[in-house]
Structures are given as C-alpha cells and as structure tokens.
XYZ file of C-alpha atoms in Angstrom:
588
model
C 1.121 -49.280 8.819
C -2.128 -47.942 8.021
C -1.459 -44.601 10.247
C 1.722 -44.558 7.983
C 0.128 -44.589 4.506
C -2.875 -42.733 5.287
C -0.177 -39.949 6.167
C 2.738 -40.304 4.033
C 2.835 -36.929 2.114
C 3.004 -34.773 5.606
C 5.586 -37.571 7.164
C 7.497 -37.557 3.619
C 7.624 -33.500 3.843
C 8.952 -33.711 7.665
C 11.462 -36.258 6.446
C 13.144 -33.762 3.891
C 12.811 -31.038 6.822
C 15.024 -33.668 8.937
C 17.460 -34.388 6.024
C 18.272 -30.382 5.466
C 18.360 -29.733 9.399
C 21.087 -32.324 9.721
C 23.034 -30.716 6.903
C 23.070 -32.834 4.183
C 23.493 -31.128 0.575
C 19.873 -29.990 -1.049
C 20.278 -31.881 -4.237
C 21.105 -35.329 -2.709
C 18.296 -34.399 0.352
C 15.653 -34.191 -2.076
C 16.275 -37.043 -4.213
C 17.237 -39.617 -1.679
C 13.723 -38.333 0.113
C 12.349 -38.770 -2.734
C 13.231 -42.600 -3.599
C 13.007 -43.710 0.179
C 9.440 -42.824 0.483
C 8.744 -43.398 -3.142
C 9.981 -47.457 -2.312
C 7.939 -46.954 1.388
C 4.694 -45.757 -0.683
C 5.005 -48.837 -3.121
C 5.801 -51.059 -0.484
C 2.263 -50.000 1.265
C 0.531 -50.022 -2.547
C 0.073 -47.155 -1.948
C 1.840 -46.199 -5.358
C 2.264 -48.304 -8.186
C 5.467 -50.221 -9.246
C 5.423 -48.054 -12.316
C 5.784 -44.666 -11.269
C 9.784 -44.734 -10.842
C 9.366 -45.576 -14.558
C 8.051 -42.295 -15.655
C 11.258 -40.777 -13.961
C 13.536 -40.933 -16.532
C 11.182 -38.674 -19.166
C 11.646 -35.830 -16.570
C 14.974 -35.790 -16.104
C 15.489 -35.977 -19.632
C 12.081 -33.267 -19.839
C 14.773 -31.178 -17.860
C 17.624 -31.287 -19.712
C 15.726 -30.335 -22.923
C 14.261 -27.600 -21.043
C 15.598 -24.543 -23.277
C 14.543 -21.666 -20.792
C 17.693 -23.070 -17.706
C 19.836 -22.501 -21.012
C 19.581 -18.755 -19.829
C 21.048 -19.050 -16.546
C 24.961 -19.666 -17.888
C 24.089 -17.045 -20.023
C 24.072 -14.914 -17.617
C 26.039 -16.078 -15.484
C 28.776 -16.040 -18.075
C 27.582 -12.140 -19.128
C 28.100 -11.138 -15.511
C 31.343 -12.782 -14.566
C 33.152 -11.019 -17.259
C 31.381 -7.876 -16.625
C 32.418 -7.864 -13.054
C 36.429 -8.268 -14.453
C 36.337 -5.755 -17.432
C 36.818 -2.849 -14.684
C 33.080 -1.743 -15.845
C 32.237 -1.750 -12.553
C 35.574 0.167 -11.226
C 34.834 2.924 -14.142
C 31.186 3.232 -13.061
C 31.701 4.034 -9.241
C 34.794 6.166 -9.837
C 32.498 8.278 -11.965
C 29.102 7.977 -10.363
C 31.144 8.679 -6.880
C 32.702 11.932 -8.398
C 29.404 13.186 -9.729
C 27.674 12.681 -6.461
C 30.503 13.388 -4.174
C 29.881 16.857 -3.628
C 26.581 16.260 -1.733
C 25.717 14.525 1.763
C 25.448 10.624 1.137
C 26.945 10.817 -2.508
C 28.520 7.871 -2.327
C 25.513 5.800 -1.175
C 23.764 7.183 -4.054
C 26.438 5.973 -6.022
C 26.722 2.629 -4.670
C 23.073 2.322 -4.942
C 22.851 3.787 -8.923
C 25.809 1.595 -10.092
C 24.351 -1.571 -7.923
C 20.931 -1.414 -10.197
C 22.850 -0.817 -13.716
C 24.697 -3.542 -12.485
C 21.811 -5.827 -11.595
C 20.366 -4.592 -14.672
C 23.695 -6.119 -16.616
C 25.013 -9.287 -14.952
C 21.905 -10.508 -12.645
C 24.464 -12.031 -10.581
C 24.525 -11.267 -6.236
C 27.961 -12.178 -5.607
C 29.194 -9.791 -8.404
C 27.969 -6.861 -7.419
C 28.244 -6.932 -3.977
C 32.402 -8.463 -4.223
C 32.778 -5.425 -7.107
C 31.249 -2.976 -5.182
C 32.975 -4.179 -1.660
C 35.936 -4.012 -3.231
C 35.492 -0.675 -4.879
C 33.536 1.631 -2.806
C 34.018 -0.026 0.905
C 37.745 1.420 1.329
C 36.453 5.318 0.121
C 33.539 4.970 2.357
C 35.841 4.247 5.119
C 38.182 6.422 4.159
C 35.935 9.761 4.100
C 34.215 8.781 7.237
C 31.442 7.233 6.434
C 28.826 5.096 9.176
C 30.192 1.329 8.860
C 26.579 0.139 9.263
C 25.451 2.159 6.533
C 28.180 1.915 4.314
C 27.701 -1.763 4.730
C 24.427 -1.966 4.642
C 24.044 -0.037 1.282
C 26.722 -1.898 -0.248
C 24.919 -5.478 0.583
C 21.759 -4.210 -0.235
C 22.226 -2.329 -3.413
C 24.250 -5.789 -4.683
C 21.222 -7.934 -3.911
C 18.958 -6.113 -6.473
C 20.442 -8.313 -8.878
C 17.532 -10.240 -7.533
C 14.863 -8.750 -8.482
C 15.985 -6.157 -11.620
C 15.888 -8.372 -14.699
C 17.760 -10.647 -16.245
C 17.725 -11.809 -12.230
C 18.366 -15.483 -12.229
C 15.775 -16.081 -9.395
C 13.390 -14.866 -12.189
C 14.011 -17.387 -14.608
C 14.037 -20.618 -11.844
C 10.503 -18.725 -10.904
C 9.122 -18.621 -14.172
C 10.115 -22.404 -14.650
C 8.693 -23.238 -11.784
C 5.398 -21.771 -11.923
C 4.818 -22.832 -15.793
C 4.519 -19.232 -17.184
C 7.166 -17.243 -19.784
C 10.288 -15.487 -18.164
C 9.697 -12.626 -20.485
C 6.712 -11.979 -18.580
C 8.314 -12.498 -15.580
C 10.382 -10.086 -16.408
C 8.143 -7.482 -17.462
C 6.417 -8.275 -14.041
C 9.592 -7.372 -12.403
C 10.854 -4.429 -14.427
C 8.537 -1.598 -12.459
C 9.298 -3.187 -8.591
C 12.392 -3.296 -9.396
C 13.337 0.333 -9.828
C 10.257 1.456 -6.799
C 12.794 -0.380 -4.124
C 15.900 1.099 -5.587
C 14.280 4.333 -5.231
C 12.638 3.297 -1.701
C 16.945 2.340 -0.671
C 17.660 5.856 -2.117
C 14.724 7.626 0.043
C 16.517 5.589 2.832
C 19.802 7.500 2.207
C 18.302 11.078 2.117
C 16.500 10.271 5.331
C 20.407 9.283 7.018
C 21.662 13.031 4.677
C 18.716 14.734 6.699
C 18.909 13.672 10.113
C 22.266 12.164 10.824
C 24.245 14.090 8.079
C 27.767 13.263 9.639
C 27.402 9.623 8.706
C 26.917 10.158 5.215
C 29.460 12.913 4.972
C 30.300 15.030 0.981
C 33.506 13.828 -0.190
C 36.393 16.916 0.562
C 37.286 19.159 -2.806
C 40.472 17.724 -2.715
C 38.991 14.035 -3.474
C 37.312 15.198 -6.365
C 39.097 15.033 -9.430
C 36.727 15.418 -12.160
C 36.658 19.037 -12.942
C 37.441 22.037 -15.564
C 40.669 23.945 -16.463
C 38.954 26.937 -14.638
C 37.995 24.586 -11.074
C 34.504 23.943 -11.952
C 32.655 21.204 -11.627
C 31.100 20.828 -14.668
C 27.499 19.853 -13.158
C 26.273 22.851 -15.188
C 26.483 21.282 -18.339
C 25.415 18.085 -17.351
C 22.165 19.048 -16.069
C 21.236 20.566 -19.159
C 22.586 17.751 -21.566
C 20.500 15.504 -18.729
C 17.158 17.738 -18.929
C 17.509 17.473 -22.672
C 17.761 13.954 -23.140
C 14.997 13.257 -20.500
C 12.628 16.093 -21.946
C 13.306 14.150 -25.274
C 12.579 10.873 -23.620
C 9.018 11.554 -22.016
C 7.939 13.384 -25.180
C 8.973 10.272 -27.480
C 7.212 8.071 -24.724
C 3.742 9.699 -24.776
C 3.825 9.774 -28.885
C 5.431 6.078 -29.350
C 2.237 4.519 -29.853
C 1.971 6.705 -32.973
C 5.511 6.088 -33.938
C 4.698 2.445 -33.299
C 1.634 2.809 -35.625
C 3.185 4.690 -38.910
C 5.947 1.705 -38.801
C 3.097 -0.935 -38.659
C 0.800 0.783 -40.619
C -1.888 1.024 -38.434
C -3.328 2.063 -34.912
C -1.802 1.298 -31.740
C -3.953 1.616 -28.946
C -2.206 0.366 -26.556
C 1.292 0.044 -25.707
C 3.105 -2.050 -22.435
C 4.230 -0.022 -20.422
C 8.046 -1.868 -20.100
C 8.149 -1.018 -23.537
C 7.432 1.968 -23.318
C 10.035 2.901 -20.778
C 13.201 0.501 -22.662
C 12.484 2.491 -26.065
C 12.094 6.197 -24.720
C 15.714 5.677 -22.606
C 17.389 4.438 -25.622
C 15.746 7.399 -27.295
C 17.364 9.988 -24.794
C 20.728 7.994 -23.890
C 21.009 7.896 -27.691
C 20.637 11.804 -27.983
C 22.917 11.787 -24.882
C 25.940 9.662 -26.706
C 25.518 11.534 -30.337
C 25.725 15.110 -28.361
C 29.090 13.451 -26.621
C 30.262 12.019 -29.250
C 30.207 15.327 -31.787
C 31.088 17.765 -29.409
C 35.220 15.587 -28.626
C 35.503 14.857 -31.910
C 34.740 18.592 -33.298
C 36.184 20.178 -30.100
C 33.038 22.866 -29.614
C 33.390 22.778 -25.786
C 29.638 22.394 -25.010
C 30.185 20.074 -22.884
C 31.664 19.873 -19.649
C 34.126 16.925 -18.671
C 32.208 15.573 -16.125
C 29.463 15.752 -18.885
C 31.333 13.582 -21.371
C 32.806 10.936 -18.585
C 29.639 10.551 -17.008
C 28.499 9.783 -20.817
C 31.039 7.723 -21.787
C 31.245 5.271 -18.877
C 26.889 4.740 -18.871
C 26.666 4.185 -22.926
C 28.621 0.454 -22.520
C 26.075 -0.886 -19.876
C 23.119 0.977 -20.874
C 23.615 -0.653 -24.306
C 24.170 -4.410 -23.189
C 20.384 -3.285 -21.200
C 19.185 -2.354 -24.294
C 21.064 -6.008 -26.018
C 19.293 -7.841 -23.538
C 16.280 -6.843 -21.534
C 15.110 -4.250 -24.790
C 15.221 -7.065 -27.165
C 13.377 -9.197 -24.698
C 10.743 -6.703 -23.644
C 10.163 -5.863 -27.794
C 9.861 -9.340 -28.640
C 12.671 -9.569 -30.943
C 14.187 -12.013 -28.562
C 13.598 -15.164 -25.937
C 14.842 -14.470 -22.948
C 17.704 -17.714 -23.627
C 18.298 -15.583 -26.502
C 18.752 -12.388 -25.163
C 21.280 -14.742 -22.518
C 23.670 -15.311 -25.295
C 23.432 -11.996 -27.351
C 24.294 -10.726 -23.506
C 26.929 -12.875 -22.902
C 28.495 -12.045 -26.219
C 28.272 -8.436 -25.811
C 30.238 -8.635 -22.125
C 33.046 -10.177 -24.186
C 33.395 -7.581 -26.489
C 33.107 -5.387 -23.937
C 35.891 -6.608 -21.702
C 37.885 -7.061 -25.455
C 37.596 -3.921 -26.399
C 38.502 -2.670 -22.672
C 41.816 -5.159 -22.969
C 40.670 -7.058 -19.789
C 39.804 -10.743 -21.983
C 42.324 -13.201 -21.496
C 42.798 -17.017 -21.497
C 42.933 -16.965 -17.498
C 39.767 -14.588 -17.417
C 38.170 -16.531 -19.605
C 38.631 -19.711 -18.123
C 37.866 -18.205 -14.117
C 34.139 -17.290 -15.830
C 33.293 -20.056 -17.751
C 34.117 -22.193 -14.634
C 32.604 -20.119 -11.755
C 29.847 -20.701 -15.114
C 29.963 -24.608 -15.336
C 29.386 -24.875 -11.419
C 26.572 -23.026 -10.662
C 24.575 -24.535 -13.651
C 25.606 -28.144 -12.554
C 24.474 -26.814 -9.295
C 21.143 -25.505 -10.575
C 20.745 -28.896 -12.418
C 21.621 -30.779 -9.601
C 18.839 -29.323 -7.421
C 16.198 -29.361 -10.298
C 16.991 -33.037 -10.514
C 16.737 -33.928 -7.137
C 13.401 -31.600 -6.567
C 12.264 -33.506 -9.300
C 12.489 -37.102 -8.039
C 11.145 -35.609 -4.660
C 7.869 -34.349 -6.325
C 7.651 -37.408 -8.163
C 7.100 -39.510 -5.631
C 5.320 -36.680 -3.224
C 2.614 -36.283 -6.074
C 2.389 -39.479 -6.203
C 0.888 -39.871 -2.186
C -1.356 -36.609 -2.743
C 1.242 -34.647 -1.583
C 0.154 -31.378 -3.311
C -3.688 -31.807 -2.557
C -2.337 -31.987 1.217
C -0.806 -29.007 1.090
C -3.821 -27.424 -0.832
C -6.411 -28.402 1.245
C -3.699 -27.285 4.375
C -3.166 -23.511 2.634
C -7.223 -22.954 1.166
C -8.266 -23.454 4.984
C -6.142 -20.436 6.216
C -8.972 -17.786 7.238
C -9.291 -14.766 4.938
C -9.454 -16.019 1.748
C -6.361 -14.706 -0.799
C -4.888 -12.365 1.628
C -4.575 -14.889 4.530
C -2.694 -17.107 2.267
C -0.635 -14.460 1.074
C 0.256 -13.072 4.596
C 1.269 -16.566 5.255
C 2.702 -17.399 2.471
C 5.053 -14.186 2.757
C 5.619 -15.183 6.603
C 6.774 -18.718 5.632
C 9.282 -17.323 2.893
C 10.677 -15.103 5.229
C 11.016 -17.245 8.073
C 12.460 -19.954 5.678
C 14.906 -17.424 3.862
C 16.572 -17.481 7.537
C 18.128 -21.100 6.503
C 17.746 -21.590 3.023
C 18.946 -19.430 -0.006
C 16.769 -18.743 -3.103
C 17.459 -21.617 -5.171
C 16.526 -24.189 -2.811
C 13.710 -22.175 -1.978
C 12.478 -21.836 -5.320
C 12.360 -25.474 -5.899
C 11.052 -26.763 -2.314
C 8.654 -24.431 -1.648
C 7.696 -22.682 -4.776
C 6.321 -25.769 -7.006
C 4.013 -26.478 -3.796
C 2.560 -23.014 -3.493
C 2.105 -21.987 -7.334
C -0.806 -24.766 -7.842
C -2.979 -23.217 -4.714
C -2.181 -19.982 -6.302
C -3.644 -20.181 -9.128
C -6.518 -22.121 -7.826
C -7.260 -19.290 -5.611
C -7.515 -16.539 -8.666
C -3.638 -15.503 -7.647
C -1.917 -14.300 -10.948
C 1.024 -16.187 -11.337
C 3.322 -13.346 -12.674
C 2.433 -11.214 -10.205
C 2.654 -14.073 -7.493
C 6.302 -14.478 -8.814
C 7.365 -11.304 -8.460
C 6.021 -11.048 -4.754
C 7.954 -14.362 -3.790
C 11.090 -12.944 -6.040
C 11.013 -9.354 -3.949
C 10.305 -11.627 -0.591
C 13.044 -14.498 -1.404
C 15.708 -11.467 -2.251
C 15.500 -10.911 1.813
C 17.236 -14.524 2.090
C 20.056 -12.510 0.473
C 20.531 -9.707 3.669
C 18.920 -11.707 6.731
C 21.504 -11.955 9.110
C 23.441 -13.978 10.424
C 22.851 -16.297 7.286
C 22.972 -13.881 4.129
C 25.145 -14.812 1.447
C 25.024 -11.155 0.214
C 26.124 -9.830 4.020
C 28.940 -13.195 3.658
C 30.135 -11.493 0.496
C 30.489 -8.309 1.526
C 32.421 -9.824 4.872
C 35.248 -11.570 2.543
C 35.963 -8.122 1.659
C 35.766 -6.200 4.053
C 38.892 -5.318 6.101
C 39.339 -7.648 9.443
C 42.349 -5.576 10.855
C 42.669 -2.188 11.252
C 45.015 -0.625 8.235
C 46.966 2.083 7.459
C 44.979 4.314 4.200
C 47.646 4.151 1.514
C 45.976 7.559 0.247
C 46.047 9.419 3.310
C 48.179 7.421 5.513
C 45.490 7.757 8.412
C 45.087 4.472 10.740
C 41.201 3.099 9.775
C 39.397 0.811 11.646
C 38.358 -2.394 10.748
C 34.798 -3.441 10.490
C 32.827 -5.845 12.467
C 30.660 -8.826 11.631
C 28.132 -7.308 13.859
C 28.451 -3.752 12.228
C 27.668 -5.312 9.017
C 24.566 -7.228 10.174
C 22.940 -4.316 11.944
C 23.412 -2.396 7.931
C 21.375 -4.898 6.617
C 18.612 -4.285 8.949
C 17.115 -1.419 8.299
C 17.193 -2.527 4.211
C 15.054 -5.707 4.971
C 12.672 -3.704 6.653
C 12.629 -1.332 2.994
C 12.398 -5.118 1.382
C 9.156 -6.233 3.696
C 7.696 -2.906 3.043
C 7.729 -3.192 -1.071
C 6.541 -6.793 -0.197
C 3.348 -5.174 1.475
C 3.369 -2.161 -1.628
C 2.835 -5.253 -4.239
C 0.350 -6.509 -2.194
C -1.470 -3.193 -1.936
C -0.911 -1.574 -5.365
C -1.025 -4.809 -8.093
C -0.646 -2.732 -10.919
C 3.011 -2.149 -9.913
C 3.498 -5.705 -11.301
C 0.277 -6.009 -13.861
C 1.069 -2.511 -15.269
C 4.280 -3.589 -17.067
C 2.927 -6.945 -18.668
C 0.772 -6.246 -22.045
C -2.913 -6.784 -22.905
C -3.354 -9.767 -24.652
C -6.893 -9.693 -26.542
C -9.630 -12.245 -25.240
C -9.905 -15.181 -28.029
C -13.335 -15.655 -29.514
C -14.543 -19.083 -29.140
C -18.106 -18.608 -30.365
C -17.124 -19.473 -33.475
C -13.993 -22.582 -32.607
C -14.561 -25.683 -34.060
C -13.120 -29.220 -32.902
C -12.892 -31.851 -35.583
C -11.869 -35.054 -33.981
C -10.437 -38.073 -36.137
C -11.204 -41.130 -34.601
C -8.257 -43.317 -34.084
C -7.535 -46.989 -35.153
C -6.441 -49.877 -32.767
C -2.760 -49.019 -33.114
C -2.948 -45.441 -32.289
C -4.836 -46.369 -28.656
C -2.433 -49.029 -28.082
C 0.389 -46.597 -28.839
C -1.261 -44.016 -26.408
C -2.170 -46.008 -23.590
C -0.079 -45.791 -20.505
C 0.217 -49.709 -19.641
C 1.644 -49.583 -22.669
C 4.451 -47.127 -21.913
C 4.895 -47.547 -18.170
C 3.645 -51.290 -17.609
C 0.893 -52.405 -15.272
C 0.571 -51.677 -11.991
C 0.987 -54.757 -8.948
C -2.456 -55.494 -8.521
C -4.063 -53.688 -11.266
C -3.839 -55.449 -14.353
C -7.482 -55.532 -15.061
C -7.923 -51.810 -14.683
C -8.664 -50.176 -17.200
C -7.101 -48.430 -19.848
C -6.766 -44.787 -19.986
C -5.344 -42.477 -22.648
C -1.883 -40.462 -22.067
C -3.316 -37.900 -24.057
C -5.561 -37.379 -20.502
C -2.604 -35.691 -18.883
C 0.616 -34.391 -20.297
C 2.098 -35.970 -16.414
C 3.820 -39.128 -17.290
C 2.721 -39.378 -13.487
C -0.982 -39.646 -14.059
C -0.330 -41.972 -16.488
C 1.371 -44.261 -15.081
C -0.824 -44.288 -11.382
C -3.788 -44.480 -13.599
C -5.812 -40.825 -12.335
C-alpha cells in the first residue's frame, strides 16, 4: 500500500493509458479514471474527503466558460458554408483560372482549401467539399491518385491551423491565454505551410509534369467572345489591387494615427496584413462592380468571375478574423457575427432551408456535447491527478530531459506525433496539453507560441495514416469501383486505400518541417502578436482593508469544502490563496 500511494499519479496516468487502449470512449475514460483513483487516493489519505467537493464549481466553471461558446459558432458558420455551393463556385473558378498550367488544379485545391479554412475552421468540410468537387476532375484529366489525394487531404486539414481553427480555441483554453492571440499567433504559419504545400506542387509540375497534367482547351470554359482567356486583364486588375495593398500597408500606421489623433509607432503585423487586403479586394470589387453595371469592357470575364466568387468569403474573413484581429470583436463574438453572415450567405445564394438548417445545427449540437463531454471528463481526471502531485510528476519527469528548452521541445514534438498516431486533436488537447503547458511556461516557453507549435504538430493527427480522420474523409468519397466518366464516357479507375495513404506522406513530412521552421524562426509566431507596453510599478500602491471575523469565516476553505478526515485542527487558510477550489480544499 505504501508502494501504491507513494506512486499513484504515474500508476493513475498508466491506468487512463489502459482504459483508451481497450477502447473505451475518451469522455467516460477520463472521468471514471478520474473518480476510481480519486476514491483509491482518499482511501490511502492520501487526499482529503473534500476534494470531490470542489468538483461541482468546475463543471459549472465550464459551462460558464464564454470562450467554448465559439466552437458552435463555428461549427454552425462552416456547415452552412460547406452547403451554400460556396465551395462548388470557388473550385469551378479557381480550377478554370489555373487550368491552363501544369498542376492547376492542385493549386486550386490548395487556394480554395485555405479560404476555406480561413471561413468555416472545420476538417471534415473541406476535405468532403473538396473530395466531392475536385477528386472526379482530377481523375478525370489524369491526374497522379497519390497526389490528387494527397493534396486534397492535406489542403482540407489547414482548417487546423488557419484561424478561426477550432483546435485553436480548445488550445487557448487550455493553456489559460486569449484565443485572439492565439490566433494572431497562428495567422503568419498558417499561410508559410500553405505556401510550403504549393512549393510541393511546383516541385511534382517540374520533375514529374505528367502527373500534374494542364487541363485540355476544351475543359476550359471561362473565356472571351474572341477565344481568349482573359488572364490579361486579370493580372493587371490583380497588380493593381496588390500595388494598392502594400502601399496602404507601409503608410497604415499614419492612417491609423490621423484617425486617433496621434502617433502610431507601431502596428501588429496581423493587422497590418487583414486591413491592406480589404484595402485591395475592396478596390478589386468597386472596379468589378462599375465596369458590369456601366458595360465599359475593361474587364475580362474571367476577371469579373474570379471577382465575384472571392468577394463572399473574403468578406465573412474580414466579418470574422478582421474584427477579431482589430479588436472590435471577441473571438465568441466574431463566432456569431460569422455564423450569421454564412446564413445570409447561403440565403441570398437560395441554398437555406428548413432541412439544411436543421442537418447544421445538429451535426452543431453533437460536436459541442462532444467537446463538453471530454472537457468534463478531463476535468474530473485532473482533479483528482492534481490532487496526488500528478503535475509536479510530470514536471520534475519533462525539466530532467537533457538540453534544457530544446530537449523538451524535441520531445515534446516526438510525443505529439507519436500520440497523433491513436488519438485525434481533441483528446489530445485535453490529455496531454493541460500537462505540458505548466512546464512550459516554467521553462521561459511562450505560451502562444507553444500553442501554435502543438496546433501545427497536432494537425499531423489529421493525415497520419492509417488513422487520419482527414485521409477517412477523403476515403468516403472517393470512388471504390471503377466508373464510367459521365463527361467523357471513358472507364476511370477507382482509387485505393493505400494510394490515398502514400498522398498523405509526403504532406506530413511538409507538416514536420514547418514544425522544425517555428522552432528555428520564432518570430513567425511572435511577429503577428502586438507589443504590449511594460507596466510601471515603481509607482503601484496596495492599500489593504483589513477584514472583520465574518469576512475570514466567509473566505476560509473549511468553511466551503468541510474539513478534511484527520485534519480538523489544521489550520485555516484563506481561498483568496489560490483561485483552485483544489488548493483549498487539500489545504496547500
């Protein structure tokens, strides 16, 4: 008995190990580990009687918690999005624009996966949308299968890690800080490894240019009276709008200042970037818009579609992550003002109806009871595993690994991966994540940027085979059989389970790489957060009013939580000492 409570945290962490390997649901793993060792650890006094007391406050701590009010936001947003055909319109026009060149269609995919990551921050979305969508054109202009797959899967997982990415928001919960800043954090990785996927797809254009092949001129559609493309006039509508962009980006700070009044030194960079593209799309849209209705012809129709179809998404972007990245908005906020803006987007499209509504808002209600579920049960687990020590066992287990920050961040990033073999992100997030965050920060590890890292590494649980829900996705959609191509009436062959995990390989490599960029170049994270100015406490004064024999009575924890077996004469100690209702009621 001894051995057994000198060593319960390490024994109570291999006992939730044994409940998930024998396949018992996370939620109900995690709390019933959580109450059997809690009653084992009482039993042994090693934890008093109280402590299951101060579980109800958390539960209730986590239904009040206003930041998970986000997640059916969007949630909600990006259901609707993915059945207002904003998706269909997107690839259809992205595909034409890039069609005539080697691997236009990956470039496509991978374009309309990060607007789409960027607008419903939802996995299974974008990769069913874009499965659906793109996968049969692929096939049918004789495309690779592993890199048609593999694009597809990974260009839908960046949902992950481009904001509003749910993963984000369960991070920023977990590790105490603001999901705006999480955000921020994310904003600049976010675009490097859809950028790093598109480098991917020039190297296949270069060196293996038939699997990538240029759609035929018969397959594209999008042209002028005369036969041309149009590209012409896009490029220089395009140059305009970006030249207009960068030179409104490197004066906003003075733009900034004449609306405040006064000097701005210093402006995020996330900012920065969200104000100057609604500065150029803007210029963009008005150009569009004036040259249909007054009929000039300056523009080309492949220069007004391509227009038309980005404004709608770009603008929900702007709705959501601008409002959030200005600070006009919380990120919960932003959720709704989001999830509102999808349904007057699929209203004004003609795509809302009852049964639409109804498949969203329940695919909604399951995943948050889902979430909840899991934050509930993680929350009865830690309850009692704080209670044995459990997190100064892992901390004095993780500050011991040789070579200081970057040994724990090698194995830190080794243990996520390994784990995002059998686990998805959500479990991950609040297993592993709550554990790790504390030795973090005690190491000097910003927890933004330590976020991001474990939000980049945790998006590989999406494409590892043979367990990634994104690569499980893509395989509901993909054909089984071989078919007959209703277009061309050719016979195409079906695609393999194996063809589809060998795709995702080479993309988790491009994922493990940006993990090892963040590591090596911090500011890709730090650059987009702002610079708060230090606070002066030379001159902070503390005036303390001493309080009567009610107040202490009211504020100490035998009060709330009851004595503990055994303890009765200890003594008292305030609850103002710790905002845990855990500390209070073991007495530390």
């Amino acid at each position: 008995m001894e051995f057994l409570a000198n060593n319960l945290a390490p024994i109570m962490f291999a006992g939730l190990i044994v409940f998930l390997l024998m396949g018992f649901p996370v939620a109900f793993s995690l709390g019933a580990c959580g109450l059997f060792f809690g009653f084992i650890g009482i039993e042994l006094n090693v934890l008093p009687a109280s402590l299951m007391q101060a579980l109800p406050l958390r539960i209730f701590g986590i239904m009040k918690n206003d930041t998970l009010l986000a997640i059916p936001f969007f949630t909600l947003m990006g259901l609707i999005l993915e059945r207002s055909g904003m998706a269909e319109d997107l690839l259809d026009t992205i595909g034409q624009l890039f069609g005539p060149i080697r691997g236009g269609l990956a470039f496509a995919v991978i374009f309309v996966g990060a607007l789409l990551a960027a607008t419903t921050g939802v996995v299974a979305a974008s990769v069913i949308s874009m499965g659906l969508i793109s996968l049969p054109i692929m096939l049918r202009y004789g495309y690779d299968r592993r890199v048609a797959s593999g694009v597809i899967a990974a260009s839908g997982t960046l949902a992950q890690i481009i904001p509003p990415s749910l993963v984000l928001i369960i991070l920023a919960d977990q590790l105490g800080k603001s999901v705006g800043d999480m955000y921020k954090g994310a904003f600049v990785p976010g675009f490097v490894l859809t950028g790093l996927y598109t480098l991917y797809i020039v190297g296949i254009a270069i060196f293996k240019p038939k699997w990538v092949p240029a759609l035929p001129l018969e397959a594209r559609s999008i042209r002028e009276d005369n036969g041309k493309s149009g590209l012409a006039s896009l490029g220089i509508l395009t140059l305009v709008s970006v030249g207009v962009a960068v030179y409104f980006g490197e004066h906003y700070g003075q733009v900034l200042g004449y609306f405040k009044g006064e000097a701005v030194s210093n402006v995020p960079l996330d900012e920065t970037i969200v104000v100057s593209m609604s500065v150029g799309v803007g210029l963009a849209f008005v150009a569009s818009v004036v040259n249909k209705l007054t009929g000039l012809g300056l523009l080309s129709r492949m220069a007004e579609r391509v227009t038309f179809v980005l404004i709608p998404p770009l603008a929900l972007i702007f709705l959501v992550l601008g409002t959030i990245f200005l600070g006009i908005a919380t990120p919960t906020e932003g959720g709704a003002m989001g999830a509102m803006g999808a349904l007057l987007m699929a209203l004004a499209r003609g795509r809302l109806s009852g049964k639409l509504l109804t498949q969203a808002l329940t695919s909604t209600t399951k995943l948050a009871c889902f979430v909840v579920f899991i934050l509930i049960g993680s929350t009865v687990f830690s309850l009692s595993f704080q209670g044995v020590d459990g997190p100064k066992w892992v901390e004095h287990l993780l500050t011991s690994l040789p070579g200081g920050q970057l040994g724990f961040l090698i194995f830190v990033n080794l243990l996520i991966f390994v784990l995002a073999f059998f686990l998805d992100f959500f479990e991950l997030s609040f297993i592993v994540v709550p554990l790790l965050g504390p030795v973090a920060e005690k190491l000097g590890i910003d927890l933004i940027w330590f976020g991001v890292l474990l939000g980049v590494n945790m998006q590989t649980s999406f494409m590892h085979p043979p367990f990634g829900f994104a690569l499980f996705y893509l395989r509901s959609v993909a054909p089984l059989t071989d078919y007959i191509d209703k277009l061309t009436g050719r016979k195409i062959a079906r695609i393999t389970t194996g063809q589809i995990y060998w795709g995702a390989v080479p993309f988790v490599v491009i994922q493990i790489i940006m993990v090892g960029l963040i590591i090596a170049f911090p500011n890709l994270v730090s650059g987009g957060l702002g610079k708060h100015e230090a606070l002066d406490t030379s001159n902070v004064q503390l005036d303390v009013q001493p309080a009567d024999d009610n107040s202490a009575k009211e504020m100490d924890a035998n009060a709330l939580f009851g004595p503990a077996d055994g303890a009765a004469s200890a003594p008292a100690k305030p609850a103002s000492a710790s905002s845990d209702p855990l500390e209070a009621a073991a007495g530390k």
